[in-house]
C-alpha cells in the first residue's frame, strides 16, 4: 500500500517512521529545497511524545541536543532595575514527569535520519492537485510527473496546502486567539547560555535565548493588540513595521533587538491562531499535526500533539489493515479528546503568556517566588489536580498497536 505524506518537519517524518514499521510504503514530499537546518525555535516534548521517541530509538540523540535552558530572567517594563527569575526546570518538572526542550530543526533532522533509509524523500516539490476515485488518489506535483497513491496525508503545518485543496480556505477553520508571535535569529551578543532573558509589560513581552552548539541566538516577541491586525502574510516589510509599532518605547534590550530586524537571516511572524475542524479526514486524505489540529503555535504543546497524532494514525492504519475508512475514524476518535483539551489549554495559556494587566504582571512575580520556594512535590501535587490543565500531556495513554 503506497502512502504519500506532504511535509517533512515533525509530524511527517514521525508518521513515516511508524508507517514503515507497520509495512506501508511511504513517500514524503517537502516544499523546501533541503531539510531546514536554521534551528527554528525551541519546542517541547512531554511524556507521551517522549515515550514515542524512545520507542523510535531516538531518545538519546534528542536528549543530547536538548536546549538546556534552565532559567528565565525577567524584568517589568516600568521597573527595569529589578530582575526576577523563574526556574523553568522546576516549573516544567511540575507540569510533566518527562520533558525535553529541543530546537525544532534538530528534532526534524533526528527524525529524518531515523527514516531516510526506509522512506523516499522528495525535496523541493509540492502536491499541485488531488483527485480521488474508488481505487486511489491521482496526485499531480509542481515538479514531478503525476502518480497514484492509495492514501494522502497532509503533515504540512498550520498553513497546510493539503487542507486547502481538500477542505477549502484556512479562514474557514482558523480562529485568532489573541496574540502575535515573532521570532528572529540574531548574534548571541550577550553570551547567554542556560538562561533566557525577557522584559514583560501589559500586552507585550520580548525575550532572548541561546542554545548550546547553535552559534546564534533567538529573539522572541509576543504581543496582543486590541484587534486583529491587517497585513498580508507575505508582506514582511509591513510585519516588521507592525512589530516596531507594538514595541515602540520599550526599554532594556528591545531597541537593540528591533535594530536586528534589518539584518536577521530568519524572520518569523504570525498570528497565534487555533485551528478548529470537527473532522480532518475526507475520503482517502487525512491530516496530522499542526495541519489538522494546531491548538496555537507556542501555547498548546503542539509538537507533542503532532508526534502523538502521527503515532496514533499509523497505529490505527495498521490495526485496520490499511482500511482507511475504519482507520481514519478510529484515529480521530482516539486523539479527539487530546486535541480538544489542548485547544482549551491554549486559550488559557495565551492569556497568561502575554500579561493582560498589572494583576497578571504581579502574578508572574508570585510564580517566580513560588517556584523557587515551594518544594517540588507540592508544586507537582497542585498542577496534578486537573488533567485538563497543565498535566494534560502526561494524562494521555498510548496504545501498543503491535499487539493484536
Ligand atoms: C514561533 C513558534 C514557536 C513555537 N514554540 C513551540 C513551543 O514552545 N513548544 C511546542 O511544542 N511547539 C511550539 N511551536 C509549534 C511547533 O513548531 C509545531 O507544533 C510543530 O513544528 C508541528 O509540526 P508539523 O510537522 O505538524 O508542522 P510544521 O513543523 O509546521 O511543518 C510543516 C512542514 O510542511 C512543509 N510544507 C508546507 N507546505 C508544503 C507543501 N505545499 N508541500 C510540501 N511541504 C510543505 C513545511 O516546509 C514544513 O517542513 C512553535 C511554533 C512556532 C511557529
Tab-separated table of N, CA and C and ligand atoms in Angstrom, residues 6-13 29-32 36 41-46 101 104 125-127 142 155-162 181-183 268 270 288-291 294 296-304 306, ligand 1:
chain	number	residue	atom	x	y	z
A	6	UNK	N	2.706	14.777	2.858
A	6	UNK	CA	3.186	16.106	2.464
A	6	UNK	C	3.731	16.805	3.704
A	7	UNK	N	5.040	17.143	3.706
A	7	UNK	CA	5.648	17.857	4.845
A	7	UNK	C	6.672	17.002	5.563
A	8	UNK	N	7.901	17.529	5.687
A	8	UNK	CA	8.997	16.762	6.325
A	8	UNK	C	9.571	17.530	7.502
A	9	UNK	N	8.715	17.942	8.431
A	9	UNK	CA	9.222	18.655	9.606
A	9	UNK	C	9.192	17.717	10.809
A	10	UNK	N	8.071	17.677	11.547
A	10	UNK	CA	7.967	16.820	12.735
A	10	UNK	C	6.957	15.687	12.486
A	11	UNK	N	5.691	16.070	12.210
A	11	UNK	CA	4.645	15.060	12.049
A	11	UNK	C	4.949	14.130	10.868
A	12	UNK	N	5.435	14.701	9.742
A	12	UNK	CA	5.663	13.903	8.524
A	12	UNK	C	6.677	12.783	8.752
A	13	UNK	N	7.910	13.105	9.170
A	13	UNK	CA	8.896	12.027	9.385
A	13	UNK	C	8.503	11.067	10.515
A	29	UNK	N	6.875	14.245	0.469
A	29	UNK	CA	7.216	15.380	-0.390
A	29	UNK	C	7.308	16.631	0.472
A	30	UNK	N	8.387	17.391	0.302
A	30	UNK	CA	8.618	18.587	1.135
A	30	UNK	C	8.899	19.773	0.217
A	31	UNK	N	8.206	20.860	0.485
A	31	UNK	CA	8.323	22.048	-0.359
A	31	UNK	C	9.726	22.667	-0.312
A	32	UNK	N	10.360	22.697	0.880
A	32	UNK	CA	11.701	23.301	0.980
A	32	UNK	C	12.691	22.485	0.160
A	36	UNK	N	15.305	21.791	6.671
A	36	UNK	CA	15.652	23.081	7.289
A	36	UNK	C	16.634	22.849	8.434
A	41	UNK	N	12.774	27.341	16.204
A	41	UNK	CA	12.540	27.778	17.575
A	41	UNK	C	12.558	26.542	18.479
A	42	UNK	N	12.552	26.800	19.794
A	42	UNK	CA	12.558	25.677	20.736
A	42	UNK	C	11.151	25.081	20.830
A	43	UNK	N	11.058	23.753	20.867
A	43	UNK	CA	9.761	23.072	21.019
A	43	UNK	C	9.844	22.072	22.172
A	44	UNK	N	8.683	21.640	22.647
A	44	UNK	CA	8.641	20.779	23.839
A	44	UNK	C	8.168	19.372	23.521
A	45	UNK	N	8.851	18.401	24.108
A	45	UNK	CA	8.334	17.027	24.086
A	45	UNK	C	7.931	16.679	25.511
A	46	UNK	N	6.649	16.401	25.712
A	46	UNK	CA	6.164	15.974	27.023
A	46	UNK	C	6.019	14.442	27.032
A	101	UNK	N	13.253	19.983	25.977
A	101	UNK	CA	13.080	21.092	25.035
A	101	UNK	C	14.211	20.992	24.026
A	104	UNK	N	13.385	22.903	16.988
A	104	UNK	CA	12.549	22.143	16.051
A	104	UNK	C	13.364	21.520	14.920
A	125	UNK	N	9.524	20.082	-3.831
A	125	UNK	CA	8.324	19.844	-4.639
A	125	UNK	C	7.092	19.962	-3.750
A	126	UNK	N	5.945	20.026	-4.375
A	126	UNK	CA	4.694	20.151	-3.618
A	126	UNK	C	3.577	19.498	-4.425
A	127	UNK	N	2.590	19.011	-3.726
A	127	UNK	CA	1.400	18.494	-4.408
A	127	UNK	C	0.733	19.673	-5.119
A	142	UNK	N	4.039	19.857	-8.492
A	142	UNK	CA	4.541	21.049	-9.179
A	142	UNK	C	5.729	20.694	-10.063
A	155	UNK	N	0.865	16.647	6.300
A	155	UNK	CA	1.621	16.950	7.531
A	155	UNK	C	2.350	18.264	7.259
A	156	UNK	N	1.655	19.167	6.574
A	156	UNK	CA	2.323	20.374	6.070
A	156	UNK	C	1.978	21.631	6.867
A	157	UNK	N	1.762	21.450	8.163
A	157	UNK	CA	1.758	22.583	9.078
A	157	UNK	C	0.479	23.407	9.133
A	158	UNK	N	0.536	24.430	9.973
A	158	UNK	CA	-0.638	25.282	10.243
A	158	UNK	C	-1.276	25.837	8.958
A	159	UNK	N	-0.430	26.199	7.994
A	159	UNK	CA	-0.980	26.770	6.741
A	159	UNK	C	-1.022	25.688	5.652
A	160	UNK	N	-1.474	24.508	6.031
A	160	UNK	CA	-1.444	23.315	5.172
A	160	UNK	C	-2.046	23.520	3.785
A	161	UNK	N	-1.280	23.064	2.798
A	161	UNK	CA	-1.729	23.120	1.406
A	161	UNK	C	-2.720	21.973	1.129
A	162	UNK	N	-2.432	20.805	1.696
A	162	UNK	CA	-3.342	19.657	1.504
A	162	UNK	C	-4.723	20.011	2.071
A	181	UNK	N	3.103	36.508	17.317
A	181	UNK	CA	4.353	35.897	17.719
A	181	UNK	C	5.386	36.183	16.642
A	182	UNK	N	6.547	36.638	17.070
A	182	UNK	CA	7.623	36.879	16.104
A	182	UNK	C	8.911	36.279	16.662
A	183	UNK	N	9.664	35.589	15.826
A	183	UNK	CA	10.962	35.037	16.242
A	183	UNK	C	11.989	35.448	15.205
A	268	UNK	N	10.339	35.213	11.470
A	268	UNK	CA	9.041	34.521	11.505
A	268	UNK	C	8.044	35.448	12.180
A	270	UNK	N	3.705	35.618	12.865
A	270	UNK	CA	2.392	35.010	12.581
A	270	UNK	C	1.428	35.363	13.704
A	288	UNK	N	-2.430	15.432	9.758
A	288	UNK	CA	-1.773	15.093	11.028
A	288	UNK	C	-0.971	16.296	11.508
A	289	UNK	N	-0.875	16.450	12.833
A	289	UNK	CA	-0.088	17.551	13.402
A	289	UNK	C	-0.764	18.891	13.203
A	290	UNK	N	0.060	19.951	13.119
A	290	UNK	CA	-0.480	21.305	13.004
A	290	UNK	C	-1.463	21.447	11.841
A	291	UNK	N	-1.264	20.697	10.766
A	291	UNK	CA	-2.151	20.795	9.596
A	291	UNK	C	-3.603	20.517	9.969
A	294	UNK	N	-3.767	22.278	15.001
A	294	UNK	CA	-2.847	23.145	15.759
A	294	UNK	C	-3.640	23.927	16.813
A	296	UNK	N	-2.470	26.228	18.592
A	296	UNK	CA	-1.897	27.584	18.625
A	296	UNK	C	-0.400	27.437	18.779
A	297	UNK	N	0.412	28.058	17.875
A	297	UNK	CA	1.856	27.909	17.987
A	297	UNK	C	2.344	28.451	19.317
A	298	UNK	N	3.183	27.713	19.994
A	298	UNK	CA	3.839	28.141	21.234
A	298	UNK	C	2.936	28.178	22.458
A	299	UNK	N	1.668	27.789	22.334
A	299	UNK	CA	0.805	27.868	23.517
A	299	UNK	C	0.109	26.556	23.883
A	300	UNK	N	0.121	25.566	23.003
A	300	UNK	CA	-0.678	24.377	23.306
A	300	UNK	C	0.077	23.067	23.293
A	301	UNK	N	1.424	23.120	23.303
A	301	UNK	CA	2.192	21.865	23.272
A	301	UNK	C	1.985	21.123	21.966
A	302	UNK	N	1.929	21.890	20.853
A	302	UNK	CA	1.520	21.267	19.592
A	302	UNK	C	2.542	20.289	19.028
A	303	UNK	N	3.798	20.375	19.433
A	303	UNK	CA	4.780	19.416	18.909
A	303	UNK	C	4.497	18.021	19.474
A	304	UNK	N	4.202	17.958	20.770
A	304	UNK	CA	3.863	16.654	21.353
A	304	UNK	C	2.589	16.105	20.711
A	306	UNK	N	1.540	16.667	17.729
A	306	UNK	CA	1.847	16.218	16.354
A	306	UNK	C	2.480	14.821	16.376
B	1	LIG	C1	7.478	30.651	16.613
B	1	LIG	C2	6.967	29.322	17.069
B	1	LIG	C3	7.209	28.906	18.364
B	1	LIG	C4	6.747	27.649	18.777
B	1	LIG	N1	7.018	27.241	20.042
B	1	LIG	C5	6.626	25.993	20.433
B	1	LIG	C6	6.902	25.534	21.750
B	1	LIG	O1	7.442	26.246	22.572
B	1	LIG	N2	6.501	24.265	22.072
B	1	LIG	C7	5.881	23.451	21.171
B	1	LIG	O2	5.602	22.298	21.478
B	1	LIG	N3	5.589	23.871	19.926
B	1	LIG	C8	5.936	25.130	19.546
B	1	LIG	N4	5.645	25.563	18.283
B	1	LIG	C9	4.867	24.702	17.390
B	1	LIG	C10	5.696	23.668	16.652
B	1	LIG	O3	6.696	24.252	15.866
B	1	LIG	C11	4.742	22.857	15.770
B	1	LIG	O4	3.666	22.380	16.548
B	1	LIG	C12	5.411	21.655	15.160
B	1	LIG	O5	6.524	22.045	14.393
B	1	LIG	C13	4.359	20.932	14.295
B	1	LIG	O6	4.956	20.075	13.410
B	1	LIG	P1	4.290	19.753	11.990
B	1	LIG	O7	5.209	18.770	11.368
B	1	LIG	O8	2.860	19.418	12.182
B	1	LIG	O9	4.284	21.137	11.191
B	1	LIG	P2	5.475	22.110	10.785
B	1	LIG	O10	6.616	22.000	11.729
B	1	LIG	O11	4.883	23.449	10.574
B	1	LIG	O12	5.975	21.537	9.386
B	1	LIG	C14	5.262	21.598	8.199
B	1	LIG	C15	6.190	21.169	7.067
B	1	LIG	O13	5.451	21.129	5.856
B	1	LIG	C16	6.189	21.778	4.853
B	1	LIG	N5	5.260	22.275	3.827
B	1	LIG	C17	4.461	23.364	3.879
B	1	LIG	N6	3.746	23.484	2.753
B	1	LIG	C18	4.092	22.425	1.982
B	1	LIG	C19	3.693	21.994	0.693
B	1	LIG	N7	2.815	22.687	-0.055
B	1	LIG	N8	4.229	20.857	0.195
B	1	LIG	C20	5.158	20.142	0.913
B	1	LIG	N9	5.581	20.535	2.130
B	1	LIG	C21	5.052	21.654	2.650
B	1	LIG	C22	6.947	22.872	5.573
B	1	LIG	O14	8.069	23.339	4.813
B	1	LIG	C23	7.354	22.137	6.843
B	1	LIG	O15	8.551	21.416	6.667
B	1	LIG	C24	6.034	26.825	17.870
B	1	LIG	C25	5.784	27.264	16.570
B	1	LIG	C26	6.230	28.499	16.173
B	1	LIG	C27	5.945	28.928	14.768
